[in-house]
Tab-separated table of C-alpha atoms in Angstrom:
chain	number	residue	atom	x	y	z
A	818	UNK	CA	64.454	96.862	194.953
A	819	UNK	CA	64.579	100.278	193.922
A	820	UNK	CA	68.226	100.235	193.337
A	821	UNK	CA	67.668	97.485	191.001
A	822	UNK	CA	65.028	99.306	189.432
A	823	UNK	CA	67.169	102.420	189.313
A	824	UNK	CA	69.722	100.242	187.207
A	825	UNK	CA	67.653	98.529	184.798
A	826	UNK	CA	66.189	101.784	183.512
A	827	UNK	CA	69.897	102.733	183.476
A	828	UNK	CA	70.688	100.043	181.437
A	829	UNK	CA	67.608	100.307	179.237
A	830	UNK	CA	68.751	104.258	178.335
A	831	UNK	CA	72.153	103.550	177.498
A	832	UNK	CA	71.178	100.463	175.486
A	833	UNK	CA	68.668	103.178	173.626
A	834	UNK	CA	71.250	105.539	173.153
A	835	UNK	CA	73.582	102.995	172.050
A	836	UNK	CA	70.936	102.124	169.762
A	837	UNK	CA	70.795	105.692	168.624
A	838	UNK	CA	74.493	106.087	168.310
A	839	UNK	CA	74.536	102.973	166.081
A	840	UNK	CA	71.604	103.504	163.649
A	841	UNK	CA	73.288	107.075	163.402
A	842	UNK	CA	76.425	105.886	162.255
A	843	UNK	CA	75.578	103.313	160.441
A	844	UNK	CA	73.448	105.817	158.016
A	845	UNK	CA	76.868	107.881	157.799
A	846	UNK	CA	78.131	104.457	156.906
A	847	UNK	CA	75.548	103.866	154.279
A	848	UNK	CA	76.433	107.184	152.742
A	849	UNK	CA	80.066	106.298	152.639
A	850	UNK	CA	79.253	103.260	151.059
A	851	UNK	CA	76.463	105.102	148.412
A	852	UNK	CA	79.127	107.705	147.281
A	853	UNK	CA	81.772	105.160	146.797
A	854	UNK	CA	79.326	103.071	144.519
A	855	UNK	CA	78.802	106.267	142.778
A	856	UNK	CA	82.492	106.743	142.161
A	857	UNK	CA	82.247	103.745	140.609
A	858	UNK	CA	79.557	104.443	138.065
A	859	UNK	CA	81.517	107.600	137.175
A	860	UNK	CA	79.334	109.645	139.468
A	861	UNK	CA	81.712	112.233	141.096
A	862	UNK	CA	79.316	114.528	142.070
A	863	UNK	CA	78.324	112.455	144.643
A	864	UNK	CA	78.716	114.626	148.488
A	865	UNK	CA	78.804	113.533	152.342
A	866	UNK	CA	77.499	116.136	154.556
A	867	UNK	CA	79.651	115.553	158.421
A	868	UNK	CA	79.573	116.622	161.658
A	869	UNK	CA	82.179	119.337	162.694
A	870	UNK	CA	83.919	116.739	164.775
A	871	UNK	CA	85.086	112.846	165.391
A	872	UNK	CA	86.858	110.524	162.973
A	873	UNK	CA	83.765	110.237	160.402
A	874	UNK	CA	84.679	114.035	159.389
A	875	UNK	CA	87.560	113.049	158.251
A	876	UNK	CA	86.576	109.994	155.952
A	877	UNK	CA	83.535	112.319	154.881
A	878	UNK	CA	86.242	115.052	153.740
A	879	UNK	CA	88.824	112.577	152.500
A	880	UNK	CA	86.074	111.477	150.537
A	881	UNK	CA	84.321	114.614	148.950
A	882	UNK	CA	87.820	115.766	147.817
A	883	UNK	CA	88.372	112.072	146.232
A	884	UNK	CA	85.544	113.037	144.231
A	885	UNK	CA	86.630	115.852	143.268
A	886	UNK	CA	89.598	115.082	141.738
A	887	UNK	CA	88.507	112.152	140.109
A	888	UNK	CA	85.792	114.700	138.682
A	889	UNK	CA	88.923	116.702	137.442
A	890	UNK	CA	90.836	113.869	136.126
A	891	UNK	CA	88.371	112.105	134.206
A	892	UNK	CA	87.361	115.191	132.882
A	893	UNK	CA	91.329	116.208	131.803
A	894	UNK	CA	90.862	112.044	130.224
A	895	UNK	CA	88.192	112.778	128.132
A	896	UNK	CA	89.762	116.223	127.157
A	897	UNK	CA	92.799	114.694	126.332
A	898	UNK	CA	91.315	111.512	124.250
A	899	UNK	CA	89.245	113.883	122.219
A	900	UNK	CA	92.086	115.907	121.200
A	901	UNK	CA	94.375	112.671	120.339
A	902	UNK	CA	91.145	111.233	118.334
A	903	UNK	CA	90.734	114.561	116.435
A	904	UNK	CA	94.963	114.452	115.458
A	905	UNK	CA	94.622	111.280	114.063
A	906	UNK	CA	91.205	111.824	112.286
A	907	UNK	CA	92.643	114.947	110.294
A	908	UNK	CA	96.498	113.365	109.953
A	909	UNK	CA	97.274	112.872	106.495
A	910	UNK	CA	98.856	109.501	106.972
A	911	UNK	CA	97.028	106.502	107.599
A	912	UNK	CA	97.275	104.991	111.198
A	913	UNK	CA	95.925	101.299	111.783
A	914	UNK	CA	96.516	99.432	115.311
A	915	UNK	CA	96.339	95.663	115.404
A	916	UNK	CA	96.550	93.483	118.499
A	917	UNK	CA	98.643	90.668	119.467
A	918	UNK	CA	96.895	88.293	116.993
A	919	UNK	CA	97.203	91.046	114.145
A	920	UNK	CA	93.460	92.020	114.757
A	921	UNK	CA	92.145	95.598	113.576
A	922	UNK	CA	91.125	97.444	116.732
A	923	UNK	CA	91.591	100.895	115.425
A	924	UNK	CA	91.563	102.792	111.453
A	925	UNK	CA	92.061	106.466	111.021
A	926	UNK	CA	89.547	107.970	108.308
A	927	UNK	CA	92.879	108.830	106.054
A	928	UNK	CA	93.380	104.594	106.172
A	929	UNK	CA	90.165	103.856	105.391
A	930	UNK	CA	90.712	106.280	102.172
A	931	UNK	CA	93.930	104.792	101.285
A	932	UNK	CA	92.818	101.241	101.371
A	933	UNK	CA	89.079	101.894	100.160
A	934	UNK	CA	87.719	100.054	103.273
A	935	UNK	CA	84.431	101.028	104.756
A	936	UNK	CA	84.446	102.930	107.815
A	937	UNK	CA	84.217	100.856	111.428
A	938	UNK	CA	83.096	97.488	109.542
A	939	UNK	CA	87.066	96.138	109.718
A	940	UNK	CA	87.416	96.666	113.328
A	941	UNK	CA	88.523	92.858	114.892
A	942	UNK	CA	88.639	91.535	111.072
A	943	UNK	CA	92.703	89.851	110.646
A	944	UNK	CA	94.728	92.198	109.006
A	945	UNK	CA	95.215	89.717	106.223
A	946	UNK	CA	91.588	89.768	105.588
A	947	UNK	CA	91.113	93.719	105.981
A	948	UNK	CA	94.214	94.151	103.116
A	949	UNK	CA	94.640	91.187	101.710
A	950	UNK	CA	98.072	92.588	101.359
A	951	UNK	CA	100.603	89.454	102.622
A	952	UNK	CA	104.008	91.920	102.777
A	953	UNK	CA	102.012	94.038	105.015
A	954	UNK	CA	101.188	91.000	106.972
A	955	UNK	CA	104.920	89.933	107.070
A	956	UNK	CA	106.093	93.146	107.876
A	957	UNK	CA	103.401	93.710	111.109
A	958	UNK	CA	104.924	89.770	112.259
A	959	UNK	CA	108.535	90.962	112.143
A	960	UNK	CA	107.483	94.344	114.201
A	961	UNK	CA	105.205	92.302	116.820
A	962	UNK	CA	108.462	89.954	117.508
A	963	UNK	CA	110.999	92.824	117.472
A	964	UNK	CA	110.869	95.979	119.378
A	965	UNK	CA	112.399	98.044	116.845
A	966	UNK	CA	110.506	99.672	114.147
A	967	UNK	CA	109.985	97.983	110.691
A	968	UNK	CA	109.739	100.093	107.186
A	969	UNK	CA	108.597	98.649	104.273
A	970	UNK	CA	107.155	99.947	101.099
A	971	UNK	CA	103.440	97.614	99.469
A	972	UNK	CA	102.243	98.016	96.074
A	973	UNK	CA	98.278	98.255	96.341
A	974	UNK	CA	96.293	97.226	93.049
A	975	UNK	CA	93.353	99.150	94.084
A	976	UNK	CA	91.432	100.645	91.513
A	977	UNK	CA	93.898	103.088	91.086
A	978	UNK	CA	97.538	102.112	91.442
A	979	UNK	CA	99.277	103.178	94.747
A	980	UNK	CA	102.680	102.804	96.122
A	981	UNK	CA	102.796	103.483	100.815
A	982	UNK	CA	105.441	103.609	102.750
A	983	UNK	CA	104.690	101.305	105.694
A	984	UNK	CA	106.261	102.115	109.257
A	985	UNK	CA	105.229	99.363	111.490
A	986	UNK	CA	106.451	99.145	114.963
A	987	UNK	CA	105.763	96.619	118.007
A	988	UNK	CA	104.473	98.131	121.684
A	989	UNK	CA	103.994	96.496	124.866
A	990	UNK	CA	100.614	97.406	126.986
A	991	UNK	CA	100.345	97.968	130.213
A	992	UNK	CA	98.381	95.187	130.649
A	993	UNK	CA	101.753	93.005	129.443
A	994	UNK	CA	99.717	92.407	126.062
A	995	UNK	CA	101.909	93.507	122.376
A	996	UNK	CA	100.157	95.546	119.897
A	997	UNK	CA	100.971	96.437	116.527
A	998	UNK	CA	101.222	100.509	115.447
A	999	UNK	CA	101.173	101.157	111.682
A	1000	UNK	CA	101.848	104.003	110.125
A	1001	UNK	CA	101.027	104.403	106.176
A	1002	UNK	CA	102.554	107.433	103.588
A	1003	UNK	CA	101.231	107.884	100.352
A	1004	UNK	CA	104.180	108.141	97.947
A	1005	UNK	CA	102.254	107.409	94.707
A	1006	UNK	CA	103.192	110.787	93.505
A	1007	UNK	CA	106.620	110.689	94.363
A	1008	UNK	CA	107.127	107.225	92.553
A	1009	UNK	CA	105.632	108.763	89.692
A	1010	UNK	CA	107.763	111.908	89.502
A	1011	UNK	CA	110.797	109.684	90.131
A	1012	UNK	CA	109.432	107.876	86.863
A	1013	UNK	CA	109.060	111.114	85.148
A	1014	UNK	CA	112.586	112.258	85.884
A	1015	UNK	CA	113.972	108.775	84.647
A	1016	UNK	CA	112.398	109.214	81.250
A	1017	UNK	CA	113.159	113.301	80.965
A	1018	UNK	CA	116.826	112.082	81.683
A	1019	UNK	CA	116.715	109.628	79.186
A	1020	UNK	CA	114.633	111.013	76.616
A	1021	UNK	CA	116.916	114.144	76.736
A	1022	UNK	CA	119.870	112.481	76.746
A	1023	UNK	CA	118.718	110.626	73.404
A	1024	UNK	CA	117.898	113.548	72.111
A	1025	UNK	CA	120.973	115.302	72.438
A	1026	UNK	CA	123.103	112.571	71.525
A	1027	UNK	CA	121.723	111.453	68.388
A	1028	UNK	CA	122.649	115.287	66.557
A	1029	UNK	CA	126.084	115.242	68.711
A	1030	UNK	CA	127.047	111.940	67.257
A	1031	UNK	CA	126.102	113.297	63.787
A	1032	UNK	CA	128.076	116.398	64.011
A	1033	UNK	CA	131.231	114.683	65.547
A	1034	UNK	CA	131.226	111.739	62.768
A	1035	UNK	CA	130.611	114.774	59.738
A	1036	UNK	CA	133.319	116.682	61.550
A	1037	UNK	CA	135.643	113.569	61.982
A	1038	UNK	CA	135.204	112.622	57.962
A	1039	UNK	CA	135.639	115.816	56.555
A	1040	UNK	CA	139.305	115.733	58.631
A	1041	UNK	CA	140.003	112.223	57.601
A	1042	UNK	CA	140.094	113.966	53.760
A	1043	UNK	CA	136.414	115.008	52.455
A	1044	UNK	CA	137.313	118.539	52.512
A	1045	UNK	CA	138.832	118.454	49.143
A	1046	UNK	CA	135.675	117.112	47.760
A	1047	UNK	CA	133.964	120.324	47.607
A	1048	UNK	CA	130.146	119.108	46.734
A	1049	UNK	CA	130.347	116.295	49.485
A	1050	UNK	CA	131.474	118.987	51.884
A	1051	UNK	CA	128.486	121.347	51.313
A	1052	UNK	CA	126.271	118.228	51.382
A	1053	UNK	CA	128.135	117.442	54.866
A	1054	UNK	CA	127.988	121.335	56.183
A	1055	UNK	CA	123.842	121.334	55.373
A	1056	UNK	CA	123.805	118.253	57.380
A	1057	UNK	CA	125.030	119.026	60.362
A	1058	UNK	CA	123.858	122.537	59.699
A	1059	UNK	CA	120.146	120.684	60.526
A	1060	UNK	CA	121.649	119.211	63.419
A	1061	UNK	CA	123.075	122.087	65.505
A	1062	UNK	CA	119.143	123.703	64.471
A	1063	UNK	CA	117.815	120.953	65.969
A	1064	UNK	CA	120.407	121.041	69.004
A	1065	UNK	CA	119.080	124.542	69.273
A	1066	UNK	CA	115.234	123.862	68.974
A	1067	UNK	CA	115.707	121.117	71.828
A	1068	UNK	CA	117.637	123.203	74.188
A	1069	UNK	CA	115.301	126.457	73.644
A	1070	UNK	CA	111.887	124.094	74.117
A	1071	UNK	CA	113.484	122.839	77.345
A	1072	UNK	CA	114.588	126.278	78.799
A	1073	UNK	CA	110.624	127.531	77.589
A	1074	UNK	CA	109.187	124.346	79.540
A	1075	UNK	CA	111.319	125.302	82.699
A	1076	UNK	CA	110.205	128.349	82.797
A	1077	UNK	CA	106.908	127.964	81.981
A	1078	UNK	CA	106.685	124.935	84.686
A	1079	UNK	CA	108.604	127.384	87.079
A	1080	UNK	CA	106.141	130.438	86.745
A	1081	UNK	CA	108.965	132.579	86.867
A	1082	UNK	CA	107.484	135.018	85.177
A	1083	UNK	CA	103.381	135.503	85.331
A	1084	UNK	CA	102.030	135.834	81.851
A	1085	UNK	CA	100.953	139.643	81.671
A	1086	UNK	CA	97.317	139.253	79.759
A	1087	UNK	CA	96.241	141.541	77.879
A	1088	UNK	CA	92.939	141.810	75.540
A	1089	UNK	CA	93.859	140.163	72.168
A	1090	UNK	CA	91.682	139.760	69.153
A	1091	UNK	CA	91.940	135.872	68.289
A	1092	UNK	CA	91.031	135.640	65.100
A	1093	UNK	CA	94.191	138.185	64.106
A	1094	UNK	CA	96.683	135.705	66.258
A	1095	UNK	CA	95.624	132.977	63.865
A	1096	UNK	CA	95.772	134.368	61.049
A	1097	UNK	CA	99.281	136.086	61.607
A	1098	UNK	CA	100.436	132.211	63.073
A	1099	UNK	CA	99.048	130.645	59.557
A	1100	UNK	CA	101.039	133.449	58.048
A	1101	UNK	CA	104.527	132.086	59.680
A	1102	UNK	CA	103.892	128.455	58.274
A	1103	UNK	CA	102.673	129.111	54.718
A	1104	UNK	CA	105.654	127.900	53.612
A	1105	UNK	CA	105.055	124.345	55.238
A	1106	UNK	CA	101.776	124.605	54.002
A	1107	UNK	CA	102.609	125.118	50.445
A	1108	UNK	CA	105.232	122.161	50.554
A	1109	UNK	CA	103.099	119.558	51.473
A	1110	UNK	CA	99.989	121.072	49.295
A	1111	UNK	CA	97.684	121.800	51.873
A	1112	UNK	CA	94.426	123.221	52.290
A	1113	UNK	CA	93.528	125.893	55.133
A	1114	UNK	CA	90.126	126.644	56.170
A	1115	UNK	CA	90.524	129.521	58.350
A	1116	UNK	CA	86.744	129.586	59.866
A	1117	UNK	CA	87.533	132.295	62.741
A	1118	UNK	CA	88.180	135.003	60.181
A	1119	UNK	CA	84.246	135.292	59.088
A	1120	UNK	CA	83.102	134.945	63.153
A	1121	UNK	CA	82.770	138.435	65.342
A	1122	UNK	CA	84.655	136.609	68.613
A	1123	UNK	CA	84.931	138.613	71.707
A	1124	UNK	CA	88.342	139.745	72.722
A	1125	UNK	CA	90.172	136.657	75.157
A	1126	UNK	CA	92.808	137.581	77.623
A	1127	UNK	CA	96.274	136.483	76.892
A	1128	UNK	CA	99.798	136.963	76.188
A	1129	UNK	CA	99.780	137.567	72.437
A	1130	UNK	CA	103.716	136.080	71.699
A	1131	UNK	CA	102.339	132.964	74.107
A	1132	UNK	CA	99.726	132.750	72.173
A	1133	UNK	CA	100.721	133.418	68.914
A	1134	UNK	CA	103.425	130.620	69.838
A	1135	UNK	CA	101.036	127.749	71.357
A	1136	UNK	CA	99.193	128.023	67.835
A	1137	UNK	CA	102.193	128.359	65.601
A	1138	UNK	CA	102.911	124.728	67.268
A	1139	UNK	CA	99.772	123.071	67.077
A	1140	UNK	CA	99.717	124.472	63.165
A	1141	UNK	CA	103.400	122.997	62.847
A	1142	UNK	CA	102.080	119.312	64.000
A	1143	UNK	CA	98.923	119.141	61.870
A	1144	UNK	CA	101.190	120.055	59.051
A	1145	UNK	CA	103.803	117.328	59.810
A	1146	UNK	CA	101.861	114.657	60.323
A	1147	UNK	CA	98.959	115.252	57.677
A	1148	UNK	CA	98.752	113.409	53.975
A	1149	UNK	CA	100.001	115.594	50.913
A	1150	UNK	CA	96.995	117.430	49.982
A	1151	UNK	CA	95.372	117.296	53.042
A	1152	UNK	CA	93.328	119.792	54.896
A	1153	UNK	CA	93.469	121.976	58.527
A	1154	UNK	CA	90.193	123.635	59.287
A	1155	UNK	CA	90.409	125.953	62.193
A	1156	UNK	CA	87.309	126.904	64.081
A	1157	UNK	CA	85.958	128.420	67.316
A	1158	UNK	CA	82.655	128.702	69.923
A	1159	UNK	CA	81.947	130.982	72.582
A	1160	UNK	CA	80.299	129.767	75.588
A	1161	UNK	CA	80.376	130.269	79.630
A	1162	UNK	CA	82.771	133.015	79.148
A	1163	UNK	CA	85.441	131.336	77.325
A	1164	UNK	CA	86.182	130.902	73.648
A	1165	UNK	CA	87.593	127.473	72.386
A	1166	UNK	CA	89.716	127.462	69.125
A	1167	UNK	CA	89.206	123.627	67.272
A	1168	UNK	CA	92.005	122.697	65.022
A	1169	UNK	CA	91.300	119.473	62.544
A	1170	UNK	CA	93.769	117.827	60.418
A	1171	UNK	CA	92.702	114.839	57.657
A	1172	UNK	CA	96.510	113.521	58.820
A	1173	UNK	CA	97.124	109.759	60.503
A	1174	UNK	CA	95.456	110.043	63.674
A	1175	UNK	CA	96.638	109.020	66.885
A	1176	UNK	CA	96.103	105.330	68.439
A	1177	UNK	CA	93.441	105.774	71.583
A	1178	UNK	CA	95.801	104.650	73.872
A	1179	UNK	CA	98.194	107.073	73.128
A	1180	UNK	CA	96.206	110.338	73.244
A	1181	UNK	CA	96.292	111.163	76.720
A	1182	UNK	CA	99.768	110.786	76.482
A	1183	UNK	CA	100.544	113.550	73.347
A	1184	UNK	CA	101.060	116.616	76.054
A	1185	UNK	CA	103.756	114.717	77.753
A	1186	UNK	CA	107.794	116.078	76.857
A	1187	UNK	CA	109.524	113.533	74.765
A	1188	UNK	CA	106.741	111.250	73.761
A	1189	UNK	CA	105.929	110.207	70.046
A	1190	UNK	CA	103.728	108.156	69.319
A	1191	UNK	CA	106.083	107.140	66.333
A	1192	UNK	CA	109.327	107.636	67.265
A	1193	UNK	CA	111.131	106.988	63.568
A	1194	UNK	CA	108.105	109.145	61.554
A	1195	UNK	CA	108.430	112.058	64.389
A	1196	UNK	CA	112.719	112.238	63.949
A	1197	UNK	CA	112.573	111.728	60.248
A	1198	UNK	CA	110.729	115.016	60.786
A	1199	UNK	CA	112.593	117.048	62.681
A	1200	UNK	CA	110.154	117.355	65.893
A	1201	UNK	CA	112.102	117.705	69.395
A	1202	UNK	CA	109.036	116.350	71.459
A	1203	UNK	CA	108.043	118.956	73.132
A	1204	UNK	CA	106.060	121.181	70.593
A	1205	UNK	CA	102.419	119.991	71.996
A	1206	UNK	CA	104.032	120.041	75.911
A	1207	UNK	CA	104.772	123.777	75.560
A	1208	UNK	CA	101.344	124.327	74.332
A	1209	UNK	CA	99.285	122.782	77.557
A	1210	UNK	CA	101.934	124.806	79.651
A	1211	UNK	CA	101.190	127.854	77.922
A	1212	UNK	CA	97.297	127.449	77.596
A	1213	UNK	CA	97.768	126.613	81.077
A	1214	UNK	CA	99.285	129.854	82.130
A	1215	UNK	CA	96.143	131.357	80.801
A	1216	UNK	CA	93.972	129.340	83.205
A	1217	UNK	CA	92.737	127.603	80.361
A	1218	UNK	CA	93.122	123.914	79.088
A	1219	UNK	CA	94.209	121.851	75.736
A	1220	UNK	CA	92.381	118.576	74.545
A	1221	UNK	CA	92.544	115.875	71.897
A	1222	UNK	CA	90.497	113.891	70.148
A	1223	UNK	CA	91.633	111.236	67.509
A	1224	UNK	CA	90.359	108.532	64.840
A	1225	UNK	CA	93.261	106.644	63.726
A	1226	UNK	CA	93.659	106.913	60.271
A	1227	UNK	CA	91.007	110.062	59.617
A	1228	UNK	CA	92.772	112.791	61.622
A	1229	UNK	CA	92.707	114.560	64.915
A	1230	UNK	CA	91.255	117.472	66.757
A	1231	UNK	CA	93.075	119.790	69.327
A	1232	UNK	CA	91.612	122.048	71.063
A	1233	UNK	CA	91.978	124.922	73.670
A	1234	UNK	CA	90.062	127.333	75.465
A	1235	UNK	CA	90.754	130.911	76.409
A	1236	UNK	CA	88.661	133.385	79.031
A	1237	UNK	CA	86.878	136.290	77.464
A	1238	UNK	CA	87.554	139.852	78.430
A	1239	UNK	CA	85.019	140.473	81.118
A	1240	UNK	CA	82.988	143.109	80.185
């Protein structure tokens, strides 16, 4: 009996301790089970205390140092996605991902620009519908289906005209899924220099050849036998004396624009009285004045102006050509009244003519090299095309600015301002 006894209470403690053993471990469990759950929520932090032997140390450190360097990973993530999302928020090209069914799921602040879209209310709209643009659309099909990469060039009506290059190429995620990567280049400006170039070649070609083909068919009749005609030959030699002046006119404007568009050489300013700079440029076309009758109302002359800075030959130059056009294309017996105002530290010189006025659409276009607004009345006399062009680049140098202002018919105004002498 008391053997029996003896074992039952034998039994009882080691079922108690088991007991023990078993609640014990399956706390350490519990934990284990906890801090993965917390690994889960993105809680690294998360720590398992252990005893300093048995096979639960082990998981307990395995799984403190998987916490910590999922801690350090997702930290080096998040590191490394803010630094790619602050390249392409500050990239001057536009960057637009699409998925597999051509599906906005990312815009770059330089896109939205470009294409005038608000920002984040695109995101999952169709491409199609975001840019309404169906070349674009093309061109993103042909990259999805083919690996390589795809470069177009659209033509967006937007408010304001632009021309992008498009780079569009096809990737494969890891989930197996394509996407679509597109790349976008502004080259608005480039198209329009390449424009600019095209007419400069043109216009100066024109140019040129019209007095060339003069002078070679003079020179080729006065061979064939009008050199024993001695009147016709003077008349001939005048002629084509005009020409080679105007051969000479066109070449010197263009080597003054280049180096005026070049800055080669900064303008060295200097304090200059204006009023004396106009009167000394009427001075140089009284002549043109007198031939066409016309009536100069110098206004500056009676006005006590403060001294501008400038280069008095630039100057002098800028306003011997704006003089020259309002006497060219003004009425016999016409007027030019020439006036100035001070204000915010800058004096602006006005120059009216009662001559024929420019059309409205063609006045922002007068500063440009080459362009007439009539071509046959602007040859007949004698101007290059360039005159008003090497004013804004002068006026320009001075870090001031030119302006026009037209009535068809009535006349025109041109203006310019110059910066006082501080004092």
């Amino acid at each position: 009996m008391k053997l029996f006894i003896g074992f039952l209470m034998g039994l009882l403690v080691c079922i108690g301790i088991g007991r023990l053993r078993y609640g014990f471990r399956k706390r350490r469990v519990l934990g284990f089970d906890k801090a993965v759950q917390s690994f889960l929520k993105g809680e690294y932090d998360q720590r398992l205390s252990f005893e300093k032997s048995g096979e639960l140390e082990r998981l307990a450190r395995s799984l403190n140092e998987l916490g910590s360097f999922l801690k350090r990973r997702m930290r080096e993530l998040e590191e490394d996605k803010v630094q790619a999302r602050a390249i392409l928020d500050h990239m001057i090209e536009g960057i637009v991902a699409v998925d597999a069914n051509k599906r906005v799921i990312f815009m770059n602040p330089s896109a939205q620009s470009l294409f005038q879209v608000p920002e984040n209310r695109n995101v999952g709209k169709t491409l199609i519908e975001t840019f309404s643009n169906a070349a674009l659309d093309d061109l993103v099909d042909r990259a999805l289906a083919n690996p390589k990469s795809m470069t177009g060039e659209i033509d967006l009506h937007t408010p304001v005209r632009k021309f992008l290059k498009v780079n569009a190429v096809g990737i494969r995620r890891t989930s197996g899924d394509k996407m679509g990567l597109l790349v976008f280049v502004d080259v608005t400006e480039i198209r329009r220099l390449e424009n600019l170039r095209r007419e400069f070649v043109a216009n100066v070609s024109h140019e040129l050849k019209t007095p060339i083909t003069s002078l070679k068919g003079f020179i080729e009749t006065l061979r064939g036998g009008a050199l024993e005609d001695a009147k016709e030959t003077q008349r001939f030699l005048a002629i084509m004396e005009e020409d080679a002046a105007r051969l000479a006119g066109l070449i010197d404007g263009l080597l003054e624009l280049s180096c005026l568009e070049a800055h080669e050489a900064a303008l060295e300013l200097k304090p200059v009285d204006v009023g004396f700079i106009i009167q000394e440029s009427i001075d140089v076309v009284k002549p043109l004045i007198h031939q066409k009758r016309l009536r100069v109302g110098n206004r500056v002359s009676s006005q006590a102006l403060p001294k501008v800075l400038a280069h008095k030959d630039k100057l002098k130059q800028a306003i011997v050509n704006l003089l020259d056009n309002a006497i060219k294309f003004n009425q016999d017996d016409g007027t030019i009244t020439i006036d100035a105002a001070v204000s915010d530290s800058c004096v602006t010189v006005f120059l009216d003519d009662t001559g024929i006025g420019i059309p409205e659409s063609a006045v922002l276009r007068v500063f440009e090299r080459f362009y007439r607004v009539d071509q046959a009345r602007s040859r007949h006399l004698g101007g290059s095309g360039l005159g008003l062009a090497i004013v804004k680049h002068i006026i320009e140098a001075h870090g001031g600015a030119v302006s026009c202002e037209s009535c068809l018919g009535k006349g025109s105004r041109f203006s310019f301002t110059l910066r006082t002498v501080p004092s």
